[in-house]
Short mmCIF file of C-alpha atoms in Angstrom, two decimals:
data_model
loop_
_atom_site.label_atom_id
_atom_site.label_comp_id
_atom_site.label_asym_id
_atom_site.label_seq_id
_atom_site.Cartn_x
_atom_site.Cartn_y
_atom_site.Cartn_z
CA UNK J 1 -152.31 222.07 243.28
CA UNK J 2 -149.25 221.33 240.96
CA UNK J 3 -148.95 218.23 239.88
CA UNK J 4 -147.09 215.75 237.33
CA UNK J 5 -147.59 212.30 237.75
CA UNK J 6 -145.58 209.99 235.40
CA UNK J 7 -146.55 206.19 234.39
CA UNK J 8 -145.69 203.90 231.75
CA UNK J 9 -142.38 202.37 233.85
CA UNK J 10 -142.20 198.48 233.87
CA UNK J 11 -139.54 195.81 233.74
CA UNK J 12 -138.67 195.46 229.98
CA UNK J 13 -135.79 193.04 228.26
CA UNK J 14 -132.95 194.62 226.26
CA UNK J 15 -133.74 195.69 223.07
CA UNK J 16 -137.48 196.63 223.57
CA UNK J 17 -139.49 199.80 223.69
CA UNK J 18 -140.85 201.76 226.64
CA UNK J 19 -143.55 204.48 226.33
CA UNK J 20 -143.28 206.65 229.24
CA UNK J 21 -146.15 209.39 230.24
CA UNK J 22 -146.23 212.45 232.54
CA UNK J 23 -149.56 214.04 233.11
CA UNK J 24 -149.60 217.28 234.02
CA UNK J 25 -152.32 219.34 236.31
CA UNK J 26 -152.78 222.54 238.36
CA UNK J 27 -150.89 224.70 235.70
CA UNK J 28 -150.59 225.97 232.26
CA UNK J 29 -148.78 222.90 230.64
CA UNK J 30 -148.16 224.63 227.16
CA UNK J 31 -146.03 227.88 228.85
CA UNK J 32 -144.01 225.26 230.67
CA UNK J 33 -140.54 224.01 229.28
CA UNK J 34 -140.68 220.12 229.99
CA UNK J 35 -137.59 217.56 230.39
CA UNK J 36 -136.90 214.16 231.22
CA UNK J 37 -134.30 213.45 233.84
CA UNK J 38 -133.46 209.61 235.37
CA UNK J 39 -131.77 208.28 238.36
CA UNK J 40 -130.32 204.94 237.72
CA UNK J 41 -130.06 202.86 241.56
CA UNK J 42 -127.79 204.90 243.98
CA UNK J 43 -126.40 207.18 241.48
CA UNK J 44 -126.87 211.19 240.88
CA UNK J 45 -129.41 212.82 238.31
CA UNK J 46 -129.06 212.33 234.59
CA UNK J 47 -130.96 215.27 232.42
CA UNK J 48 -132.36 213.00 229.07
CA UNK J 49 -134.20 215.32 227.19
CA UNK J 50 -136.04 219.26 226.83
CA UNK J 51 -139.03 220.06 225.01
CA UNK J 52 -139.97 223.73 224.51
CA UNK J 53 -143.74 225.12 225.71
CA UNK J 54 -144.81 225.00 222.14
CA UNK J 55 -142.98 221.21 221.55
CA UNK J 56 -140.76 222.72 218.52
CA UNK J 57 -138.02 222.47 220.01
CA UNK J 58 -135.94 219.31 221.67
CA UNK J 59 -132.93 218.62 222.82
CA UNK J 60 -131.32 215.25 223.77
CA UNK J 61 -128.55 213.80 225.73
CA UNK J 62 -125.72 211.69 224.16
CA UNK J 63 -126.75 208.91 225.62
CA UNK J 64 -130.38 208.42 224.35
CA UNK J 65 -130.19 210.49 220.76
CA UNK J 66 -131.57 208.60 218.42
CA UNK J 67 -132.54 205.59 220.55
CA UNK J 68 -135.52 208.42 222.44
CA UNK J 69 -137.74 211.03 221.35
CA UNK J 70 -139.55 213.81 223.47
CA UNK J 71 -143.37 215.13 222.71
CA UNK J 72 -145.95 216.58 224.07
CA UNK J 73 -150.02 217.05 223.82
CA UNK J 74 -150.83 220.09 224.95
CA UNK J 75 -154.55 219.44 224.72
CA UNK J 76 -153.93 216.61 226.94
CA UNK J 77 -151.98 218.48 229.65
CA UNK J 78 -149.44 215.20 228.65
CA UNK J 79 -145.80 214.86 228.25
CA UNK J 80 -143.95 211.36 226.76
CA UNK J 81 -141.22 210.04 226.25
CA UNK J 82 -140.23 207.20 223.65
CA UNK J 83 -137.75 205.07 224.33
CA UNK J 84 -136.09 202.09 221.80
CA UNK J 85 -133.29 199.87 221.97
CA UNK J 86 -133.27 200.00 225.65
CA UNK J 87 -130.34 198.86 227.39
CA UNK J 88 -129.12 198.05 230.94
CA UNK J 89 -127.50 201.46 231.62
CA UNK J 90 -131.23 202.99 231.07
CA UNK J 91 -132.32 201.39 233.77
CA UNK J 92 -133.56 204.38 236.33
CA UNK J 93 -135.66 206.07 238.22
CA UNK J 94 -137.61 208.45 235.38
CA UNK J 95 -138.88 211.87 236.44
CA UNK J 96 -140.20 214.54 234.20
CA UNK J 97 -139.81 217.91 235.67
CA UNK J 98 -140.91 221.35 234.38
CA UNK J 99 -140.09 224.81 234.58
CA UNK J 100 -140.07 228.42 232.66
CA UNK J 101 -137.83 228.91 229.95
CA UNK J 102 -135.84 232.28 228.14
CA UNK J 103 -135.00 231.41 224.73
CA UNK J 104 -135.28 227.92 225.18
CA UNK J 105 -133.11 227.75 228.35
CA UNK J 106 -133.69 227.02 232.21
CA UNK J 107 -132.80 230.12 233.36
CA UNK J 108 -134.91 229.60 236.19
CA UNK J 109 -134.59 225.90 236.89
CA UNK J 110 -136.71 222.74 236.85
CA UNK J 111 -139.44 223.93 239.41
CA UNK J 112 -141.80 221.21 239.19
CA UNK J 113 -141.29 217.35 239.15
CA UNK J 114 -143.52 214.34 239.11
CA UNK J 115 -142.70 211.48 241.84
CA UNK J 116 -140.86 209.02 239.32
CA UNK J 117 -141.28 206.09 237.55
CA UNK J 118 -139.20 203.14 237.05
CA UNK J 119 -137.71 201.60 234.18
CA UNK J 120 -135.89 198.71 234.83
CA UNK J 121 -134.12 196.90 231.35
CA UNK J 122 -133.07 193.54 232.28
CA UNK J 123 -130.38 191.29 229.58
CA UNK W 1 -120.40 219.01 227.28
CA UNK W 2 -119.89 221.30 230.52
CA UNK W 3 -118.80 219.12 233.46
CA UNK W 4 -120.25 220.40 237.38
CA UNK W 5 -118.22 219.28 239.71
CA UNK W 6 -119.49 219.54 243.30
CA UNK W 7 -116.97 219.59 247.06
CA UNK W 8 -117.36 217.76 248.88
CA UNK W 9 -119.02 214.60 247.77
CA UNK W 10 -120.25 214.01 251.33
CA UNK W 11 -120.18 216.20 254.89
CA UNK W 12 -121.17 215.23 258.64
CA UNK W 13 -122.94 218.24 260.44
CA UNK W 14 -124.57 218.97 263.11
CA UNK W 15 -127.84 221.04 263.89
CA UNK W 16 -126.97 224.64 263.90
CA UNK W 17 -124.21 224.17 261.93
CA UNK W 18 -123.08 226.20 258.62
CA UNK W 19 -122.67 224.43 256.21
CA UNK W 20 -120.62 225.42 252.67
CA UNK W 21 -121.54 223.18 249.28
CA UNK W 22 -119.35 224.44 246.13
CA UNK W 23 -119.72 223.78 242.25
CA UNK W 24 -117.46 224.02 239.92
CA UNK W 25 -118.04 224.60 236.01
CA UNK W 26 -115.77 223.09 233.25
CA UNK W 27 -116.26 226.22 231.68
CA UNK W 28 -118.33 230.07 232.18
CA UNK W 29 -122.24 229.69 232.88
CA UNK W 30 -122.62 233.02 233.61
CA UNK W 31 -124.96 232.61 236.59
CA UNK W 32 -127.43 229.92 234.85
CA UNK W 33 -126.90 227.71 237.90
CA UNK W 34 -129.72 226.06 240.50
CA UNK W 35 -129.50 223.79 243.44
CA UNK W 36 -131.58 220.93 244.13
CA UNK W 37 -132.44 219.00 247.22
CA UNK W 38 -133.16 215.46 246.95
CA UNK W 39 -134.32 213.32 250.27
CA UNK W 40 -134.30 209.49 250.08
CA UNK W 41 -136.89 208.37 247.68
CA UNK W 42 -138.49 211.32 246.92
CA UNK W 43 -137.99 213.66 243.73
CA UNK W 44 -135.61 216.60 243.95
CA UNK W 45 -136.71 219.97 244.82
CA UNK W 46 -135.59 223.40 243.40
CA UNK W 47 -133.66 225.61 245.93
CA UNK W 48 -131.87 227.98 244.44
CA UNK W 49 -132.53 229.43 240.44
CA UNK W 50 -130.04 231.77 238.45
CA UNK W 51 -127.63 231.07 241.61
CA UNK W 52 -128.57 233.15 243.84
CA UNK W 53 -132.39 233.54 243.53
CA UNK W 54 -134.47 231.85 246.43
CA UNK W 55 -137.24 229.96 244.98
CA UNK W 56 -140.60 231.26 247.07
CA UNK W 57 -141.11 229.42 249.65
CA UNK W 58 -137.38 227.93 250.65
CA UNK W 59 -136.05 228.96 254.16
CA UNK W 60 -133.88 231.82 254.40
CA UNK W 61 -131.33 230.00 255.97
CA UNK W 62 -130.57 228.65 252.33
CA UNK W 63 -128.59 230.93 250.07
CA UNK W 64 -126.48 230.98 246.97
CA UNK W 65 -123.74 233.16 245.22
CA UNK W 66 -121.46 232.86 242.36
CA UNK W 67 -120.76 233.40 239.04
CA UNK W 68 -118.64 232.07 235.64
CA UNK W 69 -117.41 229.08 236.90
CA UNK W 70 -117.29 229.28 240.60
CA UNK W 71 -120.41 228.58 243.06
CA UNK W 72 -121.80 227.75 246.18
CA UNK W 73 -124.83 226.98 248.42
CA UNK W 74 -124.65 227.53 251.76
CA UNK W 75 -127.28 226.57 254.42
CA UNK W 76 -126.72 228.77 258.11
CA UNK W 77 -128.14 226.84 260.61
CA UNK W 78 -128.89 223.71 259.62
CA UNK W 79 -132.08 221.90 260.82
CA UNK W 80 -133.04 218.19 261.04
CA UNK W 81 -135.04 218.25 257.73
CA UNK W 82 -132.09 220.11 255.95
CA UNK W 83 -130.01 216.28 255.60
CA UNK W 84 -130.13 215.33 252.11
CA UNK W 85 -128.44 214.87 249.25
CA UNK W 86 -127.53 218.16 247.03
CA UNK W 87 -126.96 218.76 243.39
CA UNK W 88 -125.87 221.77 241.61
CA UNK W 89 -127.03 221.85 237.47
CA UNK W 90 -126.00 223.95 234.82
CA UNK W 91 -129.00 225.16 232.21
CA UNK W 92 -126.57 227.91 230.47
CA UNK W 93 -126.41 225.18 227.35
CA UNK W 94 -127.80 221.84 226.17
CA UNK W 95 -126.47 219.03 227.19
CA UNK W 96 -127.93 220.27 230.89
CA UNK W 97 -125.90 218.69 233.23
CA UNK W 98 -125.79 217.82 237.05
CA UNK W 99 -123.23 218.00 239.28
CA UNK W 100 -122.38 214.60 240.81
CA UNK W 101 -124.02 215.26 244.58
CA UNK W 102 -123.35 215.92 247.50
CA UNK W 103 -124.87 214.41 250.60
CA UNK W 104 -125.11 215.75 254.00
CA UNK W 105 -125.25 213.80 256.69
CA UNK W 106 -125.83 213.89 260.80
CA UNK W 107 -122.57 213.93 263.17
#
């Protein structure tokens, strides 16, 4: 079975750092484009951040570059994502969600996700 | 950064009902376009890939067309565990970004 199962999530005060984690199982991690995308309460989804297969290549959205950085262990079947100078507006629901890529892109959409886990950044 | 924009942001249907989702693109995305299902508390799930590909294992009843800037998802007969919120995402370029949802709802 399929499976990504993120941790790291807590209740942090503005200003601080947040490791998240997003174990992966039941596939071949390294062929597998990974991303971060968050859900802050009652709102839509918020793509954060790519990572190729190989972890050479990363993108980032306006909102978190420079403040977050992607990587991955492939040996570890492990995805992460660091986050500093956390603020309010990151507050969210965190998923990491996979899926194949063509050149670096999504052609075929996110196909796997993880359950979510939260990040609340209280001032 | 290319803006989705998805009509309508909410719709009441009822069971056997067809029901039409669109998605607009601030600019051409050639067809680089899924759909996601999202239920309360639970993580999205892929639909709908290079909009109009049915990801194995989705109902039939689910299907997608479009192209550029224009798009849509349309579910034929909808069934009780069809009510959910919906959102459209661009991958053509980085920034990926989401359309803004829409949610379907029981008459």
């Amino acid at each position: 079975e399929v499976q990504l199962l993120e941790s790291g999530g807590n209740l942090v005060q503005t200003g601080e750092s947040l490791r998240l984690s997003c174990a992966a199982s039941g596939l071949r991690f390294s062929t597998y484009g990974m991303n971060w995308v968050r859900q802050a309460p009652g709102k839509g989804l918020e793509w954060v951040s790519a990572i190729s297969g190989s972890g050479g290549r990363t993108n980032y959205a306006d909102s978190v570059q420079g403040r977050f950085t992607i990587s991955r262990d492939n040996s570890k079947n492990t995805l992460f994502l660091q986050m500093h100078s956390l603020r309010a507006d990151d507050t969210a629901v965190y998923y990491c969600a996979g899926g194949f890529t063509v050149a670096g892109y999504f052609h075929f959409g996110m196909e796997v996700w993880g359950q979510g886990t939260t990040v609340t950044v209280s001032s | 950064d290319i803006q989705m924009t998805q009509s309508p942001s909410s719709v009441s249907a009822s069971i056997g009902d067809r029901v039409t989702i669109t998605c607009r693109a601030s600019q051409g995305i050639n067809s680089s376009l899924a759909w996601y299902q999202q239920k309360p508390g639970k993580a999205p799930k892929l639909l709908i890939y290079a909009a109009s590909t049915l990801r194995s294992g989705v109902p039939s009843r689910f299907s997608g067309s479009g192209s550029g800037t224009d798009f849509t998802l349309t579910i034929s007969s909808l069934q009780a565990e069809d009510f959910a919120t919906f959102y459209c995402q661009q991958t053509n370029s980085f920034p990926i970004t989401f359309g803004q949802g829409t949610r379907l709802e029981i008459k």
